[in-house]
CSV table of C-alpha atoms in Angstrom, one decimal:
chain,number,residue,atom,x,y,z
A,1213,MET,CA,-18.9,13.3,7.6
A,1214,ALA,CA,-16.1,12.0,6.8
A,1215,SER,CA,-14.4,10.5,8.9
A,1216,PRO,CA,-10.7,12.2,10.6
A,1217,GLN,CA,-8.9,9.3,10.1
A,1218,ALA,CA,-9.5,10.1,5.7
A,1219,LEU,CA,-7.3,13.4,5.4
A,1220,SER,CA,-7.3,15.2,2.6
A,1221,GLU,CA,-6.3,13.7,-1.4
A,1222,ALA,CA,-3.4,15.9,-0.7
A,1223,ASP,CA,-2.8,14.8,1.9
A,1224,ARG,CA,-3.6,11.1,1.0
A,1225,ARG,CA,-0.8,11.8,-2.3
A,1226,LEU,CA,1.9,12.6,-0.3
A,1227,VAL,CA,1.8,9.7,2.5
A,1228,ALA,CA,0.6,7.3,-0.2
A,1229,LEU,CA,4.5,7.8,-1.0
A,1230,TRP,CA,5.7,7.0,1.9
A,1231,ALA,CA,3.5,4.0,2.7
A,1232,ALA,CA,5.0,2.7,-0.6
A,1233,ASP,CA,8.4,2.6,0.5
A,1234,CYS,CA,7.3,1.9,3.2
A,1235,ALA,CA,5.6,-0.9,2.2
A,1236,GLU,CA,8.4,-1.8,-0.7
A,1237,ARG,CA,11.5,-1.7,1.6
A,1238,VAL,CA,9.7,-5.3,2.9
A,1239,LEU,CA,8.4,-6.5,-0.6
A,1240,PRO,CA,11.2,-9.0,-1.4
A,1241,LEU,CA,10.4,-11.2,2.4
A,1242,PHE,CA,6.7,-11.9,-0.1
A,1243,GLU,CA,8.6,-12.4,-3.3
A,1244,ALA,CA,10.5,-15.3,-1.9
A,1245,GLU,CA,7.6,-16.9,-2.1
A,1246,ALA,CA,5.2,-16.4,-4.0
A,1247,SER,CA,7.5,-15.7,-6.8
A,1248,GLY,CA,5.0,-15.9,-9.2
A,1249,ASP,CA,2.3,-13.6,-7.0
A,1250,ASP,CA,2.7,-10.3,-8.5
A,1251,ARG,CA,-0.5,-8.3,-6.6
A,1252,ALA,CA,1.6,-7.3,-3.8
A,1253,ARG,CA,4.0,-5.2,-5.9
A,1254,ASP,CA,0.9,-3.9,-7.4
A,1255,GLY,CA,-1.1,-2.8,-4.8
A,1256,VAL,CA,2.5,-0.5,-4.2
A,1257,GLU,CA,3.1,0.6,-7.6
A,1258,ARG,CA,-0.5,1.6,-7.5
A,1259,ALA,CA,-0.6,3.1,-4.9
A,1260,ARG,CA,3.3,5.2,-5.9
A,1261,ALA,CA,0.8,5.9,-8.9
A,1262,PHE,CA,-2.1,7.2,-6.6
A,1263,GLY,CA,0.8,9.5,-5.3
A,1264,ARG,CA,1.8,10.9,-8.0
A,1265,GLY,CA,-1.5,11.9,-8.9
A,1266,GLU,CA,-1.6,9.8,-12.2
A,1267,LEU,CA,-4.4,7.1,-10.8
A,1268,GLY,CA,-7.2,8.2,-10.4
A,1269,THR,CA,-9.3,8.3,-6.5
A,1270,ALA,CA,-12.3,6.1,-7.2
A,1271,ASP,CA,-11.0,3.2,-9.2
A,1272,GLU,CA,-8.0,3.5,-6.9
A,1273,ILE,CA,-10.6,3.1,-3.7
A,1274,ARG,CA,-12.5,-0.1,-6.0
A,1275,ARG,CA,-9.2,-1.4,-6.3
A,1276,ARG,CA,-7.8,-1.4,-3.0
A,1277,PHE,CA,-8.7,-5.4,-1.6
A,1278,VAL,CA,-6.5,-6.7,-4.6
A,1279,ALA,CA,-3.3,-6.6,-2.8
A,1280,GLY,CA,-4.0,-7.5,0.8
A,1281,ARG,CA,-5.4,-11.2,-1.0
A,1282,ALA,CA,-2.2,-11.5,-2.2
A,1283,ALA,CA,-1.2,-12.6,2.1
A,1284,ARG,CA,-2.9,-16.2,1.6
A,1285,SER,CA,-0.9,-16.9,-0.8
A,1286,VAL,CA,1.7,-17.8,1.5
A,1287,LYS,CA,2.8,-19.2,4.7
A,1288,ALA,CA,5.9,-17.4,6.1
A,1289,PRO,CA,4.6,-14.8,8.9
A,1290,ALA,CA,6.7,-12.9,7.8
A,1291,ALA,CA,5.9,-12.6,3.9
A,1292,VAL,CA,1.8,-12.4,5.3
A,1293,ALA,CA,2.9,-9.2,7.0
A,1294,ALA,CA,5.0,-7.7,3.6
A,1295,ALA,CA,1.7,-8.5,1.6
A,1296,ARG,CA,-0.8,-6.7,4.0
A,1297,ALA,CA,1.7,-3.9,3.9
A,1298,ALA,CA,1.5,-3.5,-0.1
A,1299,GLY,CA,-2.6,-4.0,1.1
A,1300,GLN,CA,-2.6,-1.1,3.6
A,1301,ALA,CA,0.0,1.0,0.9
A,1302,SER,CA,-3.3,0.2,-1.6
A,1303,GLY,CA,-5.8,1.5,0.9
A,1304,VAL,CA,-4.5,5.4,1.0
A,1305,ALA,CA,-6.1,6.5,-1.9
A,1306,HIS,CA,-9.8,5.1,0.3
A,1307,MET,CA,-8.7,6.9,3.4
A,1308,GLY,CA,-4.9,7.9,4.7
A,1309,ALA,CA,-4.8,6.9,8.0
A,1310,HIS,CA,-3.8,3.7,5.4
A,1311,ALA,CA,0.1,4.7,5.1
A,1312,LEU,CA,0.2,3.9,9.8
A,1313,GLY,CA,-1.1,0.7,8.7
A,1314,ALA,CA,1.2,0.3,6.2
A,1315,ALA,CA,3.9,1.3,8.0
A,1316,ALA,CA,3.0,-0.6,10.8
A,1317,TYR,CA,3.0,-3.9,8.5
A,1318,ALA,CA,5.7,-3.2,7.6
A,1319,ALA,CA,7.7,-2.6,10.7
A,1320,LYS,CA,6.1,-6.1,11.3
A,1321,ALA,CA,7.3,-8.3,7.9
A,1322,ALA,CA,10.7,-6.8,9.6
A,1323,ALA,CA,10.8,-7.8,12.5
A,1324,LEU,CA,9.9,-12.0,11.7
A,1325,ALA,CA,12.3,-11.6,9.3
A,1326,ALA,CA,15.5,-10.7,11.9
A,1327,PRO,CA,16.8,-12.8,14.6
A,1328,ASP,CA,15.7,-10.5,17.3
A,1329,GLN,CA,12.3,-9.3,16.7
A,1330,GLU,CA,12.3,-6.2,18.8
A,1331,ALA,CA,15.9,-5.2,17.3
A,1332,GLY,CA,14.3,-5.8,13.7
A,1333,ARG,CA,11.4,-3.5,13.8
A,1334,ARG,CA,13.0,-0.3,15.9
A,1335,ASP,CA,15.1,-0.4,13.2
A,1336,GLU,CA,12.3,-0.7,10.5
A,1337,VAL,CA,10.8,2.1,12.0
A,1338,ARG,CA,13.7,4.5,12.2
A,1339,TRP,CA,13.5,3.8,8.8
A,1340,GLN,CA,10.4,5.0,8.5
A,1341,LEU,CA,10.6,8.0,10.8
A,1342,ALA,CA,13.6,9.2,8.7
A,1343,HIS,CA,12.0,9.3,5.5
A,1344,LEU,CA,9.0,11.3,6.7
A,1345,THR,CA,9.7,14.4,4.6
A,1346,THR,CA,7.6,18.0,6.9
A,1347,ASP,CA,4.6,17.7,4.5
A,1348,VAL,CA,4.0,13.6,4.9
A,1349,ARG,CA,4.9,14.3,9.0
A,1350,ALA,CA,2.2,17.2,9.5
A,1351,ALA,CA,-0.4,14.9,7.3
A,1352,LEU,CA,0.5,12.2,9.3
A,1353,SER,CA,0.6,14.4,12.5
A,1354,SER,CA,-3.7,15.3,11.7
A,1355,LEU,CA,-5.2,11.9,11.9
A,1356,PRO,CA,-6.5,11.2,15.6
A,1357,ALA,CA,-4.4,8.5,17.4
A,1358,LEU,CA,-4.5,4.7,17.6
A,1359,GLY,CA,-8.5,4.2,19.7
A,1360,GLU,CA,-9.8,7.4,19.1
A,1361,ASP,CA,-12.3,7.1,16.7
A,1362,ALA,CA,-13.4,3.9,15.1
A,1363,SER,CA,-14.8,5.7,11.6
A,1364,GLY,CA,-10.8,3.7,9.8
A,1365,PRO,CA,-8.3,1.8,10.6
A,1366,LEU,CA,-7.1,3.4,13.0
A,1367,GLY,CA,-10.5,2.3,15.9
A,1368,SER,CA,-10.3,-0.8,17.3
A,1369,GLY,CA,-9.2,-3.5,14.5
A,1370,LEU,CA,-6.6,-5.4,13.7
A,1371,LEU,CA,-4.2,-2.2,14.1
A,1372,ALA,CA,-5.3,-1.3,17.7
A,1373,SER,CA,-3.4,-4.3,19.2
A,1374,GLY,CA,-0.3,-6.5,19.3
A,1375,VAL,CA,2.8,-5.1,17.8
A,1376,LEU,CA,1.1,-3.2,15.2
A,1377,ALA,CA,-0.7,-1.7,17.8
A,1378,THR,CA,3.2,-1.3,19.6
A,1379,THR,CA,3.8,0.6,16.1
A,1380,ILE,CA,1.7,3.1,15.8
A,1381,ARG,CA,2.3,4.6,18.5
A,1382,GLU,CA,5.6,4.7,18.3
A,1383,ILE,CA,4.7,6.0,15.4
A,1384,GLN,CA,2.6,9.1,16.5
A,1385,ALA,CA,4.5,10.1,19.2
A,1386,ASP,CA,7.4,10.4,17.5
A,1387,LEU,CA,4.7,12.6,15.3
A,1388,SER,CA,3.8,14.4,18.6
A,1389,ARG,CA,7.3,15.8,19.1
A,1390,PRO,CA,9.0,19.0,17.5
A,1391,PRO,CA,11.3,18.7,14.8
A,1392,SER,CA,13.8,18.1,15.9
A,1393,SER,CA,16.4,21.0,14.0
A,1394,ALA,CA,19.7,20.0,12.2
Protein backbone atom coordinates (compact mmCIF):
# COMPACT_ATOMS: atom_id res chain seq x y z
CA MET A 1 0.00 0.00 0.00
CA ALA A 2 1.29 3.45 -0.88
CA SER A 3 2.08 5.92 1.85
CA PRO A 4 -0.52 8.64 2.44
CA GLN A 5 2.44 11.02 2.18
CA ALA A 6 3.07 10.07 -1.44
CA LEU A 7 0.14 11.86 -3.15
CA SER A 8 -0.96 11.01 -6.66
CA GLU A 9 1.44 11.77 -9.49
CA ALA A 10 -0.80 14.63 -10.63
CA ASP A 11 -0.74 16.15 -7.13
CA ARG A 12 3.02 15.65 -6.81
CA ARG A 13 3.47 17.59 -10.04
CA LEU A 14 1.33 20.44 -8.65
CA VAL A 15 3.13 20.66 -5.32
CA ALA A 16 6.55 20.31 -6.97
CA LEU A 17 6.10 23.73 -8.57
CA TRP A 18 5.27 25.37 -5.23
CA ALA A 19 8.16 23.54 -3.51
CA ALA A 20 10.54 24.75 -6.24
CA ASP A 21 9.34 28.33 -5.74
CA CYS A 22 9.89 28.05 -1.98
CA ALA A 23 13.41 26.65 -2.38
CA GLU A 24 14.41 29.06 -5.12
CA ARG A 25 13.72 32.07 -2.88
CA VAL A 26 16.59 31.06 -0.57
CA LEU A 27 18.92 29.60 -3.20
CA PRO A 28 21.08 32.79 -3.24
CA LEU A 29 22.09 31.99 0.35
CA PHE A 30 23.64 28.74 -0.86
CA GLU A 31 25.08 30.18 -4.06
CA ALA A 32 26.80 33.03 -2.20
CA GLU A 33 28.98 30.45 -0.47
CA ALA A 34 29.22 27.82 -3.22
CA SER A 35 28.98 29.70 -6.49
CA GLY A 36 30.52 26.83 -8.46
CA ASP A 37 28.18 24.15 -7.10
CA ASP A 38 25.09 23.89 -9.27
CA ARG A 39 23.51 20.86 -7.56
CA ALA A 40 21.00 22.86 -5.50
CA ARG A 41 19.88 25.01 -8.44
CA ASP A 42 19.68 21.92 -10.63
CA GLY A 43 17.45 20.27 -8.02
CA VAL A 44 15.10 23.25 -8.04
CA GLU A 45 15.01 23.30 -11.83
CA ARG A 46 14.38 19.55 -11.99
CA ALA A 47 11.53 19.90 -9.46
CA ARG A 48 10.04 22.62 -11.63
CA ALA A 49 10.50 20.53 -14.82
CA PHE A 50 8.89 17.56 -13.08
CA GLY A 51 5.99 19.79 -12.09
CA ARG A 52 5.52 20.83 -15.72
CA GLY A 53 5.47 17.18 -16.81
CA GLU A 54 8.83 17.38 -18.62
CA LEU A 55 10.57 14.76 -16.45
CA GLY A 56 9.46 11.30 -15.46
CA THR A 57 8.88 10.07 -11.94
CA ALA A 58 11.28 7.11 -12.05
CA ASP A 59 14.29 9.14 -13.18
CA GLU A 60 13.61 11.85 -10.63
CA ILE A 61 13.24 9.32 -7.84
CA ARG A 62 16.71 8.01 -8.70
CA ARG A 63 18.18 11.54 -8.69
CA ARG A 64 16.35 12.95 -5.65
CA PHE A 65 19.34 12.99 -3.30
CA VAL A 66 21.76 14.94 -5.52
CA ALA A 67 20.56 18.45 -4.63
CA GLY A 68 20.47 17.76 -0.91
CA ARG A 69 24.08 16.54 -0.93
CA ALA A 70 25.10 20.08 -1.83
CA ALA A 71 24.51 20.95 1.84
CA ARG A 72 27.80 19.20 2.63
CA SER A 73 29.75 21.69 0.53
CA VAL A 74 28.88 24.76 2.63
CA LYS A 75 29.40 25.81 6.24
CA ALA A 76 26.99 28.70 6.88
CA PRO A 77 23.80 27.34 8.49
CA ALA A 78 21.58 29.42 6.16
CA ALA A 79 23.39 28.01 3.12
CA VAL A 80 23.03 24.46 4.45
CA ALA A 81 19.29 24.97 5.00
CA ALA A 82 18.91 26.46 1.50
CA ALA A 83 20.56 23.39 -0.06
CA ARG A 84 18.31 21.13 1.99
CA ALA A 85 15.27 23.09 0.75
CA ALA A 86 16.39 22.34 -2.81
CA GLY A 87 16.91 18.69 -1.89
CA GLN A 88 13.42 18.44 -0.44
CA ALA A 89 11.94 20.10 -3.55
CA SER A 90 13.68 17.59 -5.79
CA GLY A 91 12.29 14.78 -3.60
CA VAL A 92 8.67 15.69 -4.39
CA ALA A 93 8.74 13.41 -7.45
CA HIS A 94 9.16 10.55 -4.98
CA MET A 95 6.81 11.71 -2.24
CA GLY A 96 4.59 14.78 -2.18
CA ALA A 97 5.19 15.42 1.53
CA HIS A 98 8.68 16.62 0.64
CA ALA A 99 7.02 19.86 -0.51
CA LEU A 100 6.42 20.73 3.14
CA GLY A 101 10.06 19.87 3.83
CA ALA A 102 11.14 22.28 1.10
CA ALA A 103 8.99 25.03 2.61
CA ALA A 104 10.25 24.32 6.13
CA TYR A 105 13.93 24.36 5.14
CA ALA A 106 13.38 27.52 3.08
CA ALA A 107 11.81 29.22 6.09
CA LYS A 108 14.71 28.03 8.25
CA ALA A 109 17.24 29.42 5.76
CA ALA A 110 15.41 32.75 5.63
CA ALA A 111 15.31 32.85 9.44
CA LEU A 112 19.02 32.12 9.76
CA ALA A 113 19.83 34.92 7.32
CA ALA A 114 17.57 37.50 8.99
CA PRO A 115 18.57 39.89 11.79
CA ASP A 116 15.39 38.85 13.63
CA GLN A 117 15.21 35.12 13.00
CA GLU A 118 11.61 34.55 14.07
CA ALA A 119 10.39 37.53 12.04
CA GLY A 120 12.35 36.26 9.03
CA ARG A 121 10.82 32.80 9.38
CA ARG A 122 7.30 34.15 9.79
CA ASP A 123 7.69 36.43 6.77
CA GLU A 124 8.81 33.47 4.66
CA VAL A 125 5.89 31.32 5.82
CA ARG A 126 3.48 34.16 5.01
CA TRP A 127 4.95 34.35 1.49
CA GLN A 128 4.65 30.57 1.09
CA LEU A 129 1.02 30.53 2.19
CA ALA A 130 0.16 33.48 -0.04
CA HIS A 131 1.56 31.59 -3.04
CA LEU A 132 -0.51 28.43 -2.58
CA THR A 133 -2.93 27.90 -5.43
CA THR A 134 -6.29 26.31 -4.69
CA ASP A 135 -5.11 23.03 -6.23
CA VAL A 136 -1.81 22.99 -4.32
CA ARG A 137 -3.66 23.83 -1.11
CA ALA A 138 -6.04 20.90 -1.72
CA ALA A 139 -3.18 18.49 -2.45
CA LEU A 140 -1.18 19.51 0.63
CA SER A 141 -4.33 19.37 2.76
CA SER A 142 -4.65 15.67 1.98
CA LEU A 143 -1.31 14.90 3.66
CA PRO A 144 -1.34 13.47 7.20
CA ALA A 145 -0.44 15.86 10.00
CA LEU A 146 3.19 15.96 11.03
CA GLY A 147 3.96 12.97 13.25
CA GLU A 148 0.78 11.01 12.46
CA ASP A 149 2.25 8.70 9.82
CA ALA A 150 5.73 7.19 9.94
CA SER A 151 5.86 6.17 6.26
CA GLY A 152 7.57 9.29 4.93
CA PRO A 153 9.18 12.65 5.66
CA LEU A 154 6.34 13.75 7.95
CA GLY A 155 7.17 10.91 10.35
CA SER A 156 9.56 11.13 13.28
CA GLY A 157 12.66 12.23 11.34
CA LEU A 158 14.37 15.58 10.86
CA LEU A 159 11.21 17.47 9.93
CA ALA A 160 9.48 16.54 13.20
CA SER A 161 11.46 18.77 15.55
CA GLY A 162 12.62 22.33 16.07
CA VAL A 163 11.94 25.14 13.65
CA LEU A 164 11.19 22.72 10.83
CA ALA A 165 8.34 21.16 12.81
CA THR A 166 7.08 24.56 13.93
CA THR A 167 6.94 25.71 10.32
CA ILE A 168 5.22 22.59 9.01
CA ARG A 169 2.66 22.71 11.80
CA GLU A 170 1.90 26.36 10.98
CA ILE A 171 1.47 25.57 7.30
CA GLN A 172 -0.72 22.56 8.06
CA ALA A 173 -2.82 24.62 10.49
CA ASP A 174 -3.39 27.19 7.77
CA LEU A 175 -4.29 24.44 5.29
CA SER A 176 -6.95 23.13 7.66
CA ARG A 177 -8.75 26.49 7.72
CA PRO A 178 -11.34 27.29 5.08
CA PRO A 179 -9.93 29.63 2.42
CA SER A 180 -10.72 33.25 3.17
CA SER A 181 -12.97 35.01 0.71
CA ALA A 182 -11.56 38.01 -1.08
